[in-house]
């Protein structure tokens, strides 16, 4: 079990777990949170309904917490409070905002055990995959805190008349941003997009997924601990189909992470109000293993690419295209590594892969594999549910011989299932990788990194990693991340990730001359004068 939970006793700042600390890591051990700890977190939810929704842990099916539910009126109140807080926050200096954000970096690293406990309890993922979440938030907080001025300072731009037209570009906060996030990375997906929004002077109304509210609420608590005003980050709880519309009706911008189907609904509603939105959606992500690839490295990377968080990861790999020359060796190594994985839904560091989060997820994954097998696919590893490990556990699964009529050929499984294909011709492999509607993340394995980058340019994905699964792009926060085609719109991270939360305002100050005939000039004389000026400017090389 975790460092935050010494034995079965209390820790000073952690989610105290009752019940047996089982040295044999029995997945059926009962983990429970102290009611006071849960109450401190759920207190942040704006809820006047009196209704609650019970959350169960996928580790053992045991109840974790009762989550108060918000109504449309509660959403309205969340926006009212957020607007008041935002007006004051927008007047706080960028330096001060950045200082607070940087403090979050330290807090998240200090309290990582507590964060990972909650993530694991709610999602059932392996502890090493839970660690990716505080890691990603620390990276994001540090990056934006250190680059705040670069993104937000007023910039000078060349004016139309050199020297006499002075142009400044201001970054004005949008106001209140609505953030709707999924359950798969419940801490970082609830928080990471909000950090640049706050830094840019906005407030946030967040609606995390109902299955993983506590991880998201802990994120809100840590923001306050870092020094962000409490009312700047409002949290509402409830089904997305009920709270989504009231949020979009009030927000100045919407940041959504989730499925492509929901993303389309949100885009339509945002369009009706003419507010901006960024959509981080699904994928059917490919890896290309070229003939000169380091096979061992590719096999190691493939395990992480396909089975991190049991494949419930937007940038997870579900299709592998492997060159003929290395196919047999690669498959042998990939299968061997997959079969050697340690499986289990426990809260220690031992498991290489945790469980799926829900019965719905298990149903989809099982249906995809059963459909493929029924239509002739071969199972090279895994292939079945493991209720002996946890109620929704499904083995890491490698399929061969997948064909277009099988559901998992082009549809996102969002589980630990990968289809592996042989290729003879690289151009054909790239075309197959680009097949379909998605375009989120891709990888290329090759010893020739120059060629790897050239091939990456031909892969229609928002991020492409050479000799790595997804971590190289995802953790490089200065690099924008997002999807092409049906994998999304807009980008998180980098300057795009913060500028989406600002309105660009151009202010031009005109000196001495004005735009029109001067000094008794006729309109025709003015036109001639301007024509000559344009030609001169072009000769001088002005943009
Ligand atoms: P989902 O779209 O069902 O739910 C995501 C969020 O949207 C939840 O908070 C949910 O309550 C809310 N929601 C549901 N219906 C809504 C509606 N009509 N209006 C407003 N909000 C609504 O997605 P999911 O199944 O929970 O998440 C998995 C999907 O998310 C996968 O497709 C995965 O690829 C994608 N995802 C993408 C990224 C990325 O960065 N591109 C990251 C994580 C997950």
Coordinates of C-alpha atoms and ligand atoms in Angstrom, one line a residue:
X1 CA 0.0 0.0 0.0
X2 CA 1.1 3.6 -0.3
X3 CA 3.4 5.9 1.7
X4 CA 0.4 8.1 2.6
X5 CA -1.3 5.2 4.3
X6 CA 1.1 3.7 6.9
X7 CA -0.4 0.3 7.7
X8 CA -4.1 0.7 8.5
X9 CA -3.5 3.8 10.6
X10 CA -4.0 7.5 10.0
X11 CA -1.7 9.7 8.1
X12 CA -1.5 13.4 8.7
X13 CA -2.7 14.6 5.3
X14 CA -3.7 11.5 3.4
X15 CA -7.0 9.8 2.7
X16 CA -7.0 7.6 5.7
X17 CA -7.7 4.0 4.8
X18 CA -9.4 1.6 7.2
X19 CA -9.3 -2.0 6.7
X20 CA -6.6 -4.6 6.3
X21 CA -3.2 -3.7 4.9
X22 CA -2.7 -7.0 3.2
X23 CA 0.9 -8.0 2.8
X24 CA -0.1 -10.5 0.1
X25 CA -1.7 -7.6 -1.8
X26 CA -5.1 -9.3 -1.8
X27 CA -7.1 -7.4 -4.4
X28 CA -10.3 -8.0 -2.4
X29 CA -8.9 -6.2 0.6
X30 CA -11.3 -3.4 1.5
X31 CA -10.0 0.1 1.2
X32 CA -12.1 2.9 2.7
X33 CA -11.7 6.6 3.3
X34 CA -12.3 8.4 6.5
X35 CA -15.7 10.1 6.4
X36 CA -14.1 13.4 7.6
X37 CA -11.6 13.4 4.8
X38 CA -14.4 12.8 2.2
X39 CA -16.5 15.5 3.7
X40 CA -13.7 18.0 3.5
X41 CA -13.4 17.3 -0.2
X42 CA -17.1 17.1 -1.1
X43 CA -17.7 20.3 0.8
X44 CA -16.4 22.2 -2.2
X45 CA -19.2 21.0 -4.5
X46 CA -22.0 23.5 -5.0
X47 CA -25.0 21.4 -4.2
X48 CA -28.4 22.4 -2.8
X49 CA -30.3 19.4 -4.1
X50 CA -29.9 17.1 -1.1
X51 CA -29.3 14.3 -3.6
X52 CA -26.1 12.2 -3.7
X53 CA -24.6 9.7 -6.0
X54 CA -22.6 6.8 -4.7
X55 CA -19.1 6.0 -6.1
X56 CA -17.7 2.5 -6.0
X57 CA -14.0 1.5 -6.3
X58 CA -13.2 -0.7 -9.3
X59 CA -10.5 -2.3 -7.2
X60 CA -13.1 -4.3 -5.2
X61 CA -16.5 -2.9 -5.9
X62 CA -16.7 -1.4 -2.4
X63 CA -18.4 2.0 -1.9
X64 CA -16.0 4.9 -1.7
X65 CA -18.1 8.0 -1.2
X66 CA -21.4 9.7 -1.6
X67 CA -21.1 12.6 -3.9
X68 CA -23.6 15.5 -3.5
X69 CA -25.2 16.4 -6.8
X70 CA -25.6 19.8 -8.3
X71 CA -28.7 21.3 -10.0
X72 CA -28.9 23.8 -12.8
X73 CA -29.4 26.5 -10.1
X74 CA -26.2 25.4 -8.5
X75 CA -24.4 25.7 -11.8
X76 CA -25.8 29.3 -12.1
X77 CA -24.5 30.1 -8.6
X78 CA -21.1 28.6 -9.4
X79 CA -20.8 31.0 -12.3
X80 CA -22.0 33.9 -10.2
X81 CA -19.3 33.3 -7.6
X82 CA -16.7 32.6 -10.3
X83 CA -17.4 35.9 -12.0
X84 CA -17.0 37.9 -8.8
X85 CA -13.7 36.1 -8.1
X86 CA -12.5 36.5 -11.6
X87 CA -13.0 40.3 -11.6
X88 CA -10.6 40.6 -8.6
X89 CA -8.2 37.9 -9.9
X90 CA -7.7 39.7 -13.3
X91 CA -6.3 42.6 -11.4
X92 CA -3.6 40.4 -9.7
X93 CA -0.2 40.8 -11.3
X94 CA 1.1 38.1 -13.6
X95 CA 4.1 37.7 -11.3
X96 CA 1.8 36.9 -8.4
X97 CA -0.3 34.5 -10.3
X98 CA 2.8 32.7 -11.5
X99 CA 4.2 32.5 -8.0
X100 CA 1.0 30.8 -6.8
X101 CA 1.1 28.4 -9.7
X102 CA 4.7 27.5 -9.0
X103 CA 3.7 26.7 -5.4
X104 CA 1.3 24.2 -6.8
X105 CA 4.3 22.4 -8.4
X106 CA 5.9 21.8 -4.9
X107 CA 2.6 20.9 -3.2
X108 CA 1.8 18.3 -5.8
X109 CA 5.2 16.7 -5.5
X110 CA 5.0 16.8 -1.7
X111 CA 1.5 15.3 -1.6
X112 CA 1.9 12.8 -4.4
X113 CA 1.1 9.8 -2.2
X114 CA -2.2 11.2 -1.2
X115 CA -3.0 12.1 -4.8
X116 CA -2.1 8.6 -6.1
X117 CA -4.2 6.9 -3.3
X118 CA -7.3 8.7 -4.4
X119 CA -6.6 8.2 -8.1
X120 CA -6.1 4.5 -7.6
X121 CA -9.1 4.1 -5.3
X122 CA -11.4 5.7 -7.8
X123 CA -9.9 4.5 -11.1
X124 CA -8.3 1.2 -10.2
X125 CA -5.2 2.0 -12.2
X126 CA -1.7 0.7 -11.3
X127 CA 0.3 3.0 -9.0
X128 CA 3.0 3.7 -11.6
X129 CA 0.3 5.0 -13.9
X130 CA -1.3 7.0 -11.1
X131 CA 2.1 8.7 -10.7
X132 CA 1.9 10.1 -14.2
X133 CA -0.8 12.4 -13.0
X134 CA 1.0 14.4 -10.3
X135 CA 4.0 14.3 -12.6
X136 CA 2.0 15.9 -15.4
X137 CA 0.5 18.6 -13.1
X138 CA 4.0 19.4 -11.7
X139 CA 5.4 19.8 -15.2
X140 CA 2.4 21.9 -16.4
X141 CA 2.5 24.2 -13.3
X142 CA 6.3 24.7 -13.6
X143 CA 6.2 25.3 -17.4
X144 CA 3.4 27.9 -17.3
X145 CA 4.7 29.6 -14.1
X146 CA 8.1 30.0 -15.7
X147 CA 6.8 31.2 -19.1
X148 CA 4.0 33.4 -17.9
X149 CA 5.4 36.6 -19.2
X150 CA 6.3 35.1 -22.5
X151 CA 2.7 34.3 -23.1
X152 CA 0.8 37.1 -21.4
X153 CA 2.9 40.3 -21.6
X154 CA 1.7 43.0 -23.9
X155 CA 3.7 42.8 -27.2
X156 CA 4.7 45.4 -29.7
X157 CA 3.8 44.7 -33.3
X158 CA 4.9 46.7 -36.4
X159 CA 2.3 49.4 -37.3
X160 CA 1.2 50.3 -40.8
X161 CA 3.2 53.5 -40.9
X162 CA 6.7 52.9 -39.4
X163 CA 7.3 54.9 -36.3
X164 CA 4.0 56.8 -36.5
X165 CA 1.6 53.9 -35.9
X166 CA 2.4 52.1 -32.6
X167 CA 0.6 48.8 -32.2
X168 CA 0.3 46.8 -29.0
X169 CA -1.2 43.4 -28.5
X170 CA -2.9 42.7 -25.2
X171 CA -4.0 39.3 -23.9
X172 CA -7.3 39.8 -22.1
X173 CA -8.8 37.0 -20.1
X174 CA -12.0 35.4 -21.5
X175 CA -13.7 35.4 -18.1
X176 CA -15.1 32.2 -16.8
X177 CA -14.0 28.9 -18.4
X178 CA -16.1 25.8 -18.2
X179 CA -14.0 22.6 -18.0
X180 CA -15.7 19.2 -18.5
X181 CA -13.3 16.4 -17.9
X182 CA -13.3 12.5 -18.1
X183 CA -12.5 9.8 -15.6
X184 CA -9.4 8.2 -17.1
X185 CA -6.8 10.6 -15.8
X186 CA -9.1 12.0 -13.1
X187 CA -6.5 14.3 -11.4
X188 CA -4.6 15.7 -14.3
X189 CA -7.4 15.9 -16.8
X190 CA -9.5 17.8 -14.3
X191 CA -6.7 20.2 -13.5
X192 CA -4.1 20.5 -16.3
X193 CA -6.2 22.6 -18.7
X194 CA -7.3 24.9 -15.9
X195 CA -3.8 26.0 -14.8
X196 CA -3.1 28.2 -17.9
X197 CA -6.7 29.5 -17.7
X198 CA -6.1 30.7 -14.1
X199 CA -2.7 32.1 -15.0
X200 CA -4.2 34.1 -17.8
X201 CA -6.6 35.7 -15.4
X202 CA -9.8 33.6 -15.7
X203 CA -11.9 31.7 -13.3
X204 CA -13.1 28.1 -13.8
X205 CA -16.3 26.2 -13.3
X206 CA -15.3 22.5 -13.4
X207 CA -17.5 19.5 -14.0
X208 CA -15.4 16.4 -13.5
X209 CA -16.6 12.9 -14.4
X210 CA -19.0 11.5 -11.8
X211 CA -17.0 8.3 -11.3
X212 CA -13.8 10.2 -10.1
X213 CA -15.0 13.3 -8.3
X214 CA -12.7 12.9 -5.3
X215 CA -9.5 13.1 -7.3
X216 CA -10.7 16.2 -9.0
X217 CA -11.9 17.7 -5.7
X218 CA -8.4 17.1 -4.2
X219 CA -7.0 19.1 -7.2
X220 CA -9.3 22.0 -6.3
X221 CA -8.2 21.7 -2.7
X222 CA -4.5 21.8 -3.7
X223 CA -5.1 24.9 -5.8
X224 CA -6.5 26.7 -2.7
X225 CA -3.6 25.4 -0.6
X226 CA -1.2 26.9 -3.2
X227 CA -2.9 30.3 -2.8
X228 CA -5.5 30.6 -5.5
X229 CA -8.7 32.2 -4.1
X230 CA -11.2 29.5 -3.2
X231 CA -14.0 31.0 -5.3
X232 CA -11.8 31.1 -8.5
X233 CA -12.3 27.3 -9.0
X234 CA -15.9 26.2 -8.7
X235 CA -16.8 22.5 -8.8
X236 CA -20.2 21.1 -9.8
X237 CA -21.2 17.4 -9.8
X238 CA -23.7 15.5 -11.8
X239 CA -24.3 13.8 -15.1
X240 CA -22.8 15.5 -18.1
X241 CA -26.0 15.4 -20.2
X242 CA -27.8 17.4 -17.4
X243 CA -25.1 19.9 -16.4
X244 CA -23.3 20.2 -19.7
X245 CA -25.9 22.6 -21.3
X246 CA -26.2 24.9 -18.3
X247 CA -22.4 25.2 -18.2
X248 CA -22.1 25.9 -21.9
X249 CA -24.9 28.5 -21.7
X250 CA -23.0 30.5 -19.1
X251 CA -19.3 30.0 -19.9
X252 CA -17.1 32.3 -21.9
X253 CA -15.1 29.4 -23.2
X254 CA -15.4 25.6 -23.0
X255 CA -12.5 23.1 -22.6
X256 CA -13.7 19.6 -23.0
X257 CA -11.9 16.3 -22.8
X258 CA -13.8 13.1 -23.6
X259 CA -15.3 11.1 -26.4
X260 CA -15.7 12.3 -29.9
X261 CA -19.5 11.8 -29.7
X262 CA -19.8 14.1 -26.7
X263 CA -17.3 16.6 -28.3
X264 CA -19.6 17.0 -31.3
X265 CA -22.6 17.8 -29.0
X266 CA -20.5 20.4 -27.1
X267 CA -19.1 22.0 -30.3
X268 CA -22.7 22.5 -31.6
X269 CA -23.8 24.2 -28.3
X270 CA -20.7 26.4 -28.2
X271 CA -21.3 27.4 -31.8
X272 CA -24.8 28.5 -31.0
X273 CA -23.4 30.9 -28.5
X274 CA -20.4 31.8 -30.6
X275 CA -18.0 31.0 -27.8
X276 CA -14.7 29.2 -28.4
X277 CA -14.1 25.7 -27.4
X278 CA -11.2 23.2 -27.4
X279 CA -12.0 19.5 -27.7
X280 CA -9.5 16.8 -26.8
X281 CA -11.2 13.6 -28.0
X282 CA -10.6 10.0 -28.9
X283 CA -8.1 8.2 -31.0
X284 CA -7.2 4.9 -32.7
X285 CA -3.5 5.6 -32.4
X286 CA -0.9 3.8 -34.6
X287 CA 2.7 2.8 -34.1
X288 CA 5.0 2.2 -37.1
X289 CA 7.9 -0.2 -36.4
X290 CA 10.3 0.3 -39.4
X291 CA 12.7 -2.4 -40.7
X292 CA 15.7 -0.7 -39.0
X293 CA 14.0 -0.4 -35.6
X294 CA 15.6 -1.5 -32.4
X295 CA 13.2 -4.3 -31.8
X296 CA 13.8 -4.7 -28.1
X297 CA 13.2 -0.9 -27.5
X298 CA 10.1 -1.0 -29.7
X299 CA 8.7 -4.0 -27.8
X300 CA 9.3 -2.3 -24.5
X301 CA 7.7 0.9 -25.8
X302 CA 4.8 -1.0 -27.1
X303 CA 3.9 -2.4 -23.7
X304 CA 3.7 1.2 -22.3
X305 CA 2.0 2.5 -25.4
X306 CA -0.8 -0.1 -25.4
X307 CA -1.3 -1.0 -21.7
X308 CA -0.7 2.1 -19.6
X309 CA -3.8 2.6 -17.5
X310 CA -5.1 -0.5 -19.1
X311 CA -5.3 1.2 -22.4
X312 CA -7.8 3.8 -21.1
X313 CA -5.7 6.6 -22.3
X314 CA -6.5 8.9 -25.2
X315 CA -3.0 8.6 -26.7
X316 CA -2.8 4.9 -26.1
X317 CA -1.8 2.7 -29.1
X318 CA -4.5 0.3 -30.5
X319 CA -2.8 -0.4 -33.9
X320 CA 0.7 -1.5 -34.7
X321 CA 2.2 -1.7 -38.2
X322 CA 5.4 -3.7 -38.2
X323 CA 7.9 -4.1 -41.1
X324 CA 8.1 -7.6 -42.5
X325 CA 11.9 -7.8 -41.8
X326 CA 11.4 -7.5 -38.1
X327 CA 7.8 -8.7 -37.7
X328 CA 8.5 -12.2 -36.2
X329 CA 11.3 -10.9 -33.8
X330 CA 9.2 -8.0 -32.7
X331 CA 6.0 -10.0 -32.1
X332 CA 8.0 -12.6 -30.2
X333 CA 9.5 -9.9 -27.9
X334 CA 6.3 -8.0 -27.5
X335 CA 4.2 -11.0 -26.7
X336 CA 6.9 -12.2 -24.2
X337 CA 7.0 -8.9 -22.5
X338 CA 3.2 -8.7 -22.3
X339 CA 2.9 -12.2 -20.9
X340 CA 5.5 -11.3 -18.2
X341 CA 3.5 -8.3 -17.0
X342 CA 2.4 -8.4 -13.4
X343 CA -1.4 -8.1 -13.3
X344 CA -3.5 -6.9 -10.4
X345 CA -5.7 -4.3 -8.9
X346 CA -3.7 -3.3 -5.8
X347 CA -2.6 0.0 -4.3
X348 CA 1.2 -0.8 -4.2
X349 CA 3.8 -0.4 -6.9
X350 CA 3.9 -4.1 -7.9
X351 CA 1.3 -4.2 -10.6
X352 CA 2.3 -3.4 -14.2
X353 CA -1.4 -2.9 -15.2
X354 CA -4.5 -2.2 -13.1
X355 CA -8.1 -2.8 -13.8
X356 CA -10.6 -1.1 -16.2
X357 CA -12.8 1.4 -14.3
X358 CA -16.3 0.1 -14.9
X359 CA -18.7 -2.6 -16.0
X360 CA -19.3 -0.4 -19.1
X361 CA -15.7 -0.4 -20.0
X362 CA -15.4 -4.2 -19.5
X363 CA -18.4 -4.7 -21.7
X364 CA -17.0 -2.7 -24.6
X365 CA -13.5 -4.3 -24.3
X366 CA -15.0 -7.8 -24.1
X367 CA -17.3 -7.2 -27.0
X368 CA -14.5 -5.9 -29.2
X369 CA -12.3 -8.9 -28.5
X370 CA -15.1 -11.5 -28.8
X371 CA -16.3 -9.9 -32.1
X372 CA -12.7 -10.0 -33.5
X373 CA -12.1 -13.6 -32.4
X374 CA -15.5 -14.7 -33.8
X375 CA -14.6 -13.2 -37.2
X376 CA -11.2 -15.0 -37.3
X377 CA -8.7 -12.8 -35.3
X378 CA -5.9 -14.7 -33.4
X379 CA -5.2 -13.9 -29.8
X380 CA -1.4 -13.8 -29.2
X381 CA -1.6 -12.7 -25.6
X382 CA -4.4 -12.2 -23.1
X383 CA -7.9 -12.1 -24.5
X384 CA -10.2 -12.6 -21.5
X385 CA -11.6 -10.9 -18.4
X386 CA -10.1 -11.7 -15.0
X387 CA -12.7 -11.3 -12.3
X388 CA -10.4 -13.2 -10.0
X389 CA -8.2 -10.0 -10.0
X390 CA -10.9 -7.4 -9.8
X391 CA -14.5 -7.1 -11.0
X392 CA -13.7 -5.3 -14.3
X393 CA -10.2 -6.6 -15.0
X394 CA -9.3 -7.5 -18.6
X395 CA -5.9 -9.0 -19.6
X396 CA -3.5 -7.1 -21.8
X397 CA -4.4 -8.4 -25.2
X398 CA -2.6 -8.6 -28.6
X399 CA -4.6 -9.6 -31.6
X400 CA -3.4 -10.6 -35.1
X401 CA -5.4 -11.0 -38.2
X402 CA -7.8 -8.1 -37.5
X403 CA -9.8 -7.2 -40.6
X404 CA -12.0 -4.1 -41.5
X405 CA -15.3 -5.9 -40.7
X406 CA -14.2 -6.3 -37.1
X407 CA -15.4 -3.6 -34.7
X408 CA -11.9 -3.1 -33.2
X409 CA -10.4 -2.4 -36.6
X410 CA -11.3 1.3 -36.7
X411 CA -13.3 2.0 -33.5
X412 CA -11.6 3.1 -30.4
X413 CA -11.7 0.3 -27.8
X414 CA -10.3 2.4 -25.0
X415 CA -8.9 -0.7 -23.3
X416 CA -5.8 -2.9 -23.2
X417 CA -6.3 -4.3 -26.8
X418 CA -3.9 -3.8 -29.7
X419 CA -4.2 -5.2 -33.3
X420 CA -0.9 -6.0 -34.9
X421 CA -0.4 -5.8 -38.7
X422 CA 2.6 -6.8 -41.0
X423 CA 3.6 -4.4 -43.8
X424 CA 6.0 -4.7 -46.7
X425 CA 5.9 -1.2 -48.0
X426 CA 6.4 1.9 -45.9
X427 CA 4.1 4.1 -48.0
X428 CA 1.4 1.6 -47.6
X429 CA 2.0 1.4 -43.8
X430 CA 1.7 5.2 -43.5
X431 CA -1.5 5.2 -45.6
X432 CA -3.0 2.4 -43.3
X433 CA -1.9 4.3 -40.2
X434 CA -3.7 7.4 -41.6
X435 CA -6.9 5.4 -42.4
X436 CA -10.0 6.3 -40.4
X437 CA -11.4 9.4 -38.8
X438 CA -9.1 9.9 -35.9
X439 CA -5.7 11.6 -35.7
X440 CA -4.5 12.0 -32.1
X441 CA -1.1 10.4 -31.5
X442 CA 1.3 8.2 -33.4
X443 CA 4.8 6.7 -33.0
X444 CA 7.6 5.7 -35.3
X445 CA 10.3 3.3 -34.3
X446 CA 13.5 3.5 -36.3
X447 CA 17.3 3.8 -35.8
X448 CA 17.4 6.6 -38.4
X449 CA 15.8 9.4 -36.5
X450 CA 16.0 11.8 -39.4
X451 CA 13.9 9.5 -41.5
X452 CA 11.7 8.9 -38.4
X453 CA 10.9 12.6 -38.3
X454 CA 10.3 12.8 -42.1
X455 CA 7.8 9.9 -41.7
X456 CA 6.3 11.6 -38.7
X457 CA 5.3 14.6 -40.9
X458 CA 3.3 12.2 -43.0
X459 CA 1.3 10.8 -40.1
X460 CA -1.9 12.7 -39.7
X461 CA -1.8 13.0 -35.9
X462 CA -1.5 16.0 -33.6
X463 CA 1.5 14.4 -31.8
X464 CA 4.0 11.9 -33.1
X465 CA 6.8 10.4 -31.1
X466 CA 9.9 8.9 -32.6
X467 CA 11.3 6.0 -30.6
X468 CA 8.8 6.6 -27.7
X469 CA 5.2 5.8 -27.1
X470 CA 3.4 9.0 -26.1
X471 CA 5.4 10.4 -23.1
X472 CA 7.9 12.4 -25.1
X473 CA 5.3 14.7 -26.6
X474 CA 2.8 14.6 -23.7
X475 CA 5.4 15.5 -21.1
X476 CA 7.1 18.2 -23.2
X477 CA 4.7 20.9 -22.1
X478 CA 6.1 23.6 -24.5
X479 CA 4.8 21.3 -27.3
X480 CA 1.1 21.7 -28.1
X481 CA -1.0 18.6 -27.8
X482 CA -4.3 17.7 -29.4
X483 CA -6.0 16.0 -32.2
X484 CA -6.4 16.3 -36.0
X485 CA -9.6 15.3 -37.7
X486 CA -12.2 13.7 -35.3
X487 CA -9.6 13.6 -32.5
X488 CA -10.3 17.2 -31.6
X489 CA -10.0 20.9 -32.1
X490 CA -7.5 23.2 -30.5
X491 CA -4.5 22.3 -28.4
X492 CA -3.5 22.0 -24.8
X493 CA 0.0 22.9 -23.6
X494 CA 2.5 25.4 -25.1
X495 CA 1.4 28.9 -26.1
X496 CA -1.7 27.6 -27.8
X497 CA -2.7 26.0 -24.5
X498 CA -2.9 29.4 -22.7
X499 CA -3.8 31.7 -25.6
X500 CA -7.1 29.9 -26.1
X501 CA -8.2 31.4 -22.8
X502 CA -7.4 35.0 -23.9
X503 CA -8.9 37.4 -26.3
X504 CA -6.3 39.1 -28.4
X505 CA -6.8 42.8 -28.3
X506 CA -4.9 45.1 -30.7
X507 CA -4.4 48.7 -29.6
X508 CA -3.0 51.1 -32.2
X509 CA -1.9 54.7 -31.4
X510 CA -1.6 56.9 -34.5
X511 CA 0.8 59.9 -34.4
X512 CA 1.1 63.0 -36.6
X513 CA -0.6 61.8 -39.7
X514 CA -4.1 60.5 -40.2
X515 CA -5.7 58.1 -42.5
X516 CA -7.1 60.3 -45.2
X517 CA -6.1 63.3 -47.4
X518 CA -3.9 65.7 -45.5
X519 CA -2.6 69.2 -46.1
X520 CA -5.2 70.1 -48.8
X521 CA -4.6 66.8 -50.7
X522 CA -7.5 65.6 -52.9
X523 CA -8.8 62.1 -52.6
X524 CA -7.1 61.2 -55.9
X525 CA -3.8 62.8 -54.7
X526 CA -4.1 60.8 -51.5
X527 CA -4.6 57.5 -53.4
X528 CA -1.5 58.3 -55.5
X529 CA 0.5 59.1 -52.5
X530 CA -0.6 55.8 -50.8
X531 CA 0.1 53.8 -53.9
X532 CA 3.7 55.2 -54.1
X533 CA 4.1 54.5 -50.3
X534 CA 3.0 50.9 -50.8
X535 CA 5.5 50.4 -53.6
X536 CA 8.2 51.9 -51.4
X537 CA 7.4 49.8 -48.4
X538 CA 7.5 46.7 -50.6
X539 CA 10.9 47.6 -51.9
X540 CA 12.1 48.2 -48.4
X541 CA 11.0 44.6 -47.6
X542 CA 8.3 45.4 -45.1
X543 CA 5.7 42.7 -44.3
Ligands
LIG1 P1 -17.5 11.1 -22.3 O1 -17.6 12.0 -23.5 O2 -18.6 10.2 -22.1 O3 -17.4 11.9 -20.9 C1 -16.5 12.9 -20.7 C2 -17.1 14.0 -19.8 O4 -18.2 14.6 -20.6 C3 -17.6 13.6 -18.5 O5 -17.4 14.6 -17.5 C4 -19.1 13.5 -18.8 O6 -19.9 13.7 -17.6 C5 -19.3 14.6 -19.7 N1 -20.5 14.5 -20.6 C6 -21.1 13.4 -21.1 N2 -22.1 13.7 -21.9 C7 -22.2 15.1 -21.9 C8 -23.0 16.0 -22.6 N3 -24.0 15.7 -23.4 N4 -22.7 17.4 -22.4 C9 -21.7 17.8 -21.7 N5 -20.9 16.9 -21.0 C10 -21.1 15.6 -21.1 O7 -16.1 10.4 -22.4 P2 -15.6 9.2 -21.5 O8 -16.1 7.9 -22.1 O9 -15.9 9.4 -20.1 O10 -14.1 9.3 -21.7 C11 -13.3 8.5 -22.6 C12 -13.1 9.2 -23.9 O11 -12.4 10.4 -23.7 C13 -12.3 8.4 -24.9 O12 -12.9 8.5 -26.1 C14 -10.9 9.0 -24.8 O13 -10.2 8.8 -26.0 C15 -11.3 10.5 -24.6 N6 -10.2 11.2 -23.9 C16 -9.4 12.1 -24.7 C17 -8.3 12.7 -24.2 C18 -7.5 13.7 -25.0 O14 -6.7 14.4 -24.4 N7 -7.7 13.7 -26.3 C19 -8.0 12.5 -22.8 C20 -8.7 11.6 -22.1 C21 -9.8 11.0 -22.7

